[in-house]
Amino acid sequence: MAGNPDFNLFQLEDFHHELREAIRGLSEKEIAPYAKDVDGKSRFPEEALTALNAAGFNAVHVPEAYGGQGADSVATCIVIEEVARVCGSSSLIPAVNKLGTMGLILQGSEELKHKVLPDIVNGKMASYALSEREAGSDVASMRTRAKADGDDWIINGSKCWITNGGKSDWYTVMAVTDAEKGANGISAFMVHKDDEGFVVGPLEHKLGIKGSPTAELYFENCRVSGDRMIGAPGTGFKTALQTLDHTRPTIGAQAVGLAQGALDAAIAYTKDRKQFGKTIASFQNTEFMLADMAM
């Protein structure tokens, strides 16, 4: 294929272009009109969630076996990019749904996948809970603990900077199950918002993307059944790293979408704003503009 002059490694498939057209149309019609209000009032973009859910764009990454569309990474990034083009806060709905379920998709049991993933496909949201005030990549400082209690696990601790915290139904939570093993003593769990001992704490006050809540989570003797552990005990940190490998491109897609939206707005402005009897887009360069001013 590399020797074929007609082959372009970076050429998108036809269905990727069709997807972009569809999600752009939806974004401009159903999401863009509310973006200013969402940001100005720091409110969750319910209109975007409703529109994305209705069109099936809320979690396109979920495999078909669990009711999803099984979209590839490029398709998922296209969805996030196009939503971010009109509303950064809204783009975190599909982005964080992937972040909050990727570990489960990669390492979870079939029973757990069938329990959680159809919920996400049907409009619920998922979040990812790794960071703590003094521990993010510094796993040795992680203080959230999970202790076995019969067939269950009891989680105590807190997580911070959790995107869509309080709006999600499911949370992928990392907790230390064997402190003596360091990174190999961390396990991953799927926690539900209704689990006993799970509490959503205060929201952060942010400079941007204010329509997406960023919350602290508290676990106060939070009881989780053993079948809600993702993978085997002690594999949680590996699952966390695999999750980040799969989802970092979505943050790049969000940034590209935001930049594209800003460029589109700037170009539209230059075609509308007039100075000296002309739109400022008609000025070819600074010298030309200064010459007009001198006249």
C-alpha atoms as one frame of an Amber mdcrd trajectory, in Angstrom:
protein
   0.000   0.000   0.000   2.885   2.349   0.732   4.025   1.992  -2.879   0.638
   2.991  -4.253   0.764   6.680  -5.247  -3.023   6.901  -4.878  -2.930   5.723
  -1.273  -3.028   8.419   1.370  -2.454   7.248   4.926  -4.302  10.295   6.256
  -7.319  10.115   3.959 -10.580   9.687   5.839 -13.104   7.080   4.787 -16.347
   8.201   3.133 -18.333   7.335   6.245 -16.104   9.657   8.295 -17.062  12.552
   6.010 -20.736  11.587   6.234 -20.463  11.437  10.006 -18.879  14.901  10.139
 -21.679  16.328   8.031 -24.318  14.770  10.269 -22.817  15.814  13.597 -22.036
  19.315  12.305 -25.641  19.793  11.260 -26.913  18.598  14.624 -24.403  20.726
  16.526 -25.262  23.918  14.684 -29.013  23.360  15.004 -29.406  21.784  18.445
 -26.336  22.811  20.466 -24.929  26.122  19.210 -28.043  28.205  20.053 -27.629
  27.415  23.760 -23.828  27.654  24.058 -23.698  31.292  25.205 -26.344  30.730
  27.866 -24.618  27.527  29.044 -21.326  29.331  29.533 -22.801  32.536  30.918
 -24.865  30.764  33.556 -22.377  27.941  34.192 -25.174  25.453  33.647 -25.077
  21.938  32.294 -26.024  21.775  28.569 -29.151  19.664  28.912 -30.182  20.535
  25.350 -26.935  19.064  24.034 -27.353  15.899  26.083 -30.900  15.435  24.790
 -29.851  16.024  21.180 -26.799  13.767  21.357 -28.777  11.002  23.041 -31.584
  11.203  20.481 -29.149  11.003  17.569 -26.924   8.319  19.112 -23.847  10.546
  19.259 -23.498  10.487  23.045 -21.364   7.321  23.160 -20.508   6.191  19.631
 -17.436   4.334  20.912 -19.429   1.610  22.699 -19.145  -1.728  20.838 -22.157
  -3.054  18.982 -22.325  -6.082  21.292 -23.548  -3.760  24.059 -25.938  -1.720
  21.962 -23.475   0.917  20.735 -22.279   1.879  17.288 -18.763   0.518  17.676
 -17.231   3.653  16.160 -13.481   3.753  15.700 -11.258   6.320  17.421 -11.248
   8.659  14.435 -15.048   8.692  14.260 -15.290   9.371  17.988 -12.829  12.249
  17.648 -14.860  13.699  14.765 -17.976  13.760  16.949 -16.101  15.483  19.784
 -14.402  17.945  17.440 -17.642  19.040  15.783 -19.488  19.482  19.079 -16.539
  21.447  20.518 -16.638  23.703  17.460 -19.901  25.165  18.778 -19.737  24.423
  22.533 -16.742  23.254  24.529 -18.818  22.193  27.525 -21.084  19.995  25.408
 -18.138  18.230  23.788 -17.276  16.722  27.161 -20.428  14.608  27.043 -19.140
  12.171  24.391 -15.510  12.693  25.416 -15.955  11.806  29.076 -18.405   9.006
  28.315 -15.495   7.350  26.540 -13.056   8.211  29.325 -15.407   6.825  31.963
 -16.009   3.510  30.195 -12.804   2.749  28.301 -11.232   0.819  31.166 -14.368
  -1.293  31.431 -14.374  -1.951  27.691 -10.704  -2.951  27.743 -10.542  -5.025
  30.930 -13.998  -5.555  32.396 -15.922  -8.819  32.601 -18.677  -9.489  30.116
 -21.234  -9.404  32.915 -20.087  -5.957  34.041 -19.979  -4.622  30.481 -23.554
  -5.767  29.881 -24.580  -4.116  33.155 -23.029  -0.705  32.509 -22.576  -0.043
  28.791 -26.246  -0.279  27.722 -26.987   2.405  30.325 -24.500   4.725  28.623
 -25.858   3.965  25.160 -29.365   4.738  26.445 -28.416   8.206  27.651 -26.735
   7.883  31.027 -23.222   9.274  31.487 -19.962   7.942  32.892 -17.014   9.686
  34.560 -13.426   8.789  35.432 -12.122   9.130  38.988  -8.349   8.802  39.330
  -6.971  12.128  40.616  -6.800  13.193  44.227  -5.626  16.441  45.785  -2.148
  15.054  46.348  -2.144  12.168  43.896  -2.618  11.997  40.162   0.243  10.373
  38.342   1.904  10.060  41.774   0.140   6.794  42.549   2.187   6.206  45.681
   0.297   9.106  47.262  -3.168   7.753  46.467  -5.188   7.716  49.678  -8.504
   6.234  48.562  -8.692   2.707  49.912 -10.876  -0.313  49.165 -11.075  -3.097
  51.725 -12.605  -6.514  51.131 -15.705  -7.314  53.155 -16.963 -10.749  52.226
 -17.840 -10.615  48.536 -18.002  -6.815  48.612 -15.484  -3.985  48.769 -15.734
  -0.965  51.071 -14.262   2.210  49.568 -13.151   5.206  51.637 -11.495   8.338
  50.370 -12.066  11.131  47.879 -11.394  12.091  44.275 -11.153  15.568  42.797
 -11.482  17.400  39.467 -13.971  14.842  38.206 -15.514  15.977  34.925 -19.315
  15.709  34.815 -19.235  14.722  38.479 -22.755  14.681  39.848 -24.256  14.310
  36.363 -22.914  10.840  35.628 -24.564   7.625  36.769 -21.398   5.504  36.590
 -17.855   6.247  37.769 -14.644   4.337  37.112 -12.871   4.674  40.465  -9.266
   3.781  41.304  -8.531   2.706  44.882  -5.673   1.083  46.748  -6.468  -2.522
  47.646  -2.942  -3.524  48.725  -0.797  -0.612  49.918   2.379  -2.714  50.092
   2.418  -3.314  46.330   2.525   0.315  45.211   1.188   0.751  41.668   0.438
  -2.975  41.551  -1.825  -2.642  44.560  -4.378  -0.359  42.884  -7.690  -1.735
  41.622 -10.470  -0.261  39.485 -14.172  -0.324  40.318 -17.410   0.728  38.665
 -19.307   2.800  41.232 -22.937   3.809  40.696 -24.335   7.136  41.855 -26.880
   5.343  44.051 -24.331   3.201  45.880 -24.468   3.530  49.639 -21.748   5.869
  50.888 -21.146   7.667  47.579 -21.384  11.462  47.885 -20.858  14.211  45.318
 -18.992  17.138  46.842 -18.706  20.800  45.824 -18.137  21.976  42.269 -15.011
  23.819  41.144 -15.236  27.429  39.959 -13.591  27.517  36.542 -12.389  30.047
  33.989 -13.789  28.138  31.019 -15.886  25.161  29.894 -18.176  26.248  32.688
 -21.167  24.229  31.537 -19.434  20.955  32.389 -19.417  20.419  36.163 -16.089
  19.527  37.763 -16.736  18.002  41.166 -15.132  16.369  44.151 -16.318  12.862
  45.050 -16.417  11.350  48.532 -16.559   7.684  49.446 -17.724   7.084  53.005
 -17.830   3.338  53.604 -19.092   3.033  50.044 -20.091  -0.580  49.482 -19.491
  -2.046  46.019 -20.148  -5.652  45.074 -17.138  -7.718  44.072 -18.383  -8.220
  40.534 -17.983  -4.471  39.962 -14.199  -4.628  40.059 -12.707  -4.050  36.609
 -10.259  -6.866  35.871  -8.251  -8.590  38.576  -7.175  -7.013  41.882  -4.048
  -4.908  41.468  -4.522  -4.187  37.760  -6.235  -0.827  38.218  -3.266   1.399
  37.482  -2.482  -0.491  34.276  -6.130  -0.075  33.301  -5.883   3.645  34.075
  -2.870   4.065  31.797  -4.517   2.088  29.000  -7.591   4.286  29.349  -5.536
   7.456  29.039  -3.733   6.087  25.973  -7.082   5.585  24.262  -8.644   8.878
  25.317  -5.885  11.485  25.038  -6.680  11.953  21.308 -10.212  13.018  22.265
  -8.814  16.001  24.171  -6.811  16.914  21.075 -10.033  16.675  19.062 -11.749
  18.996  21.507  -8.929  21.529  21.173  -9.067  21.359  17.363 -12.821  21.888
  17.443 -12.537  24.890  19.764  -9.832  26.392  17.555 -11.907  25.821  14.420
 -14.914  27.450  16.036 -12.826  30.462  17.032 -11.387  30.778  13.515 -14.837
  30.503  11.942 -16.158  33.219  14.251 -13.179  35.470  13.547 -13.574  35.131
   9.782 -17.292  35.844   9.982 -16.551  38.921  12.071 -14.031  40.303   9.574
 -16.602  39.920   6.806 -19.231  41.789   8.824 -17.249  44.524  10.624 -16.792
  47.691   8.570 -14.207  50.440   8.843 -13.649  53.310   6.405 -16.605  52.120
   4.373 -15.280  48.598   3.833 -15.374  45.290   5.639 -12.089  44.740   7.434
 -11.710  41.476   5.509 -11.230  43.560   2.374  -8.050  45.168   3.699  -5.166
  43.246   2.191  -2.464  44.330   4.622  -1.552  46.892   7.225   0.004  49.259
   4.701  -3.221  49.317   2.693  -5.232  50.082   5.815  -2.865  52.849   6.894
  -3.042  54.395   3.438  -6.841  54.515   3.706  -6.535  56.112   7.127  -4.166
  58.757   5.778  -6.676  59.674   3.082
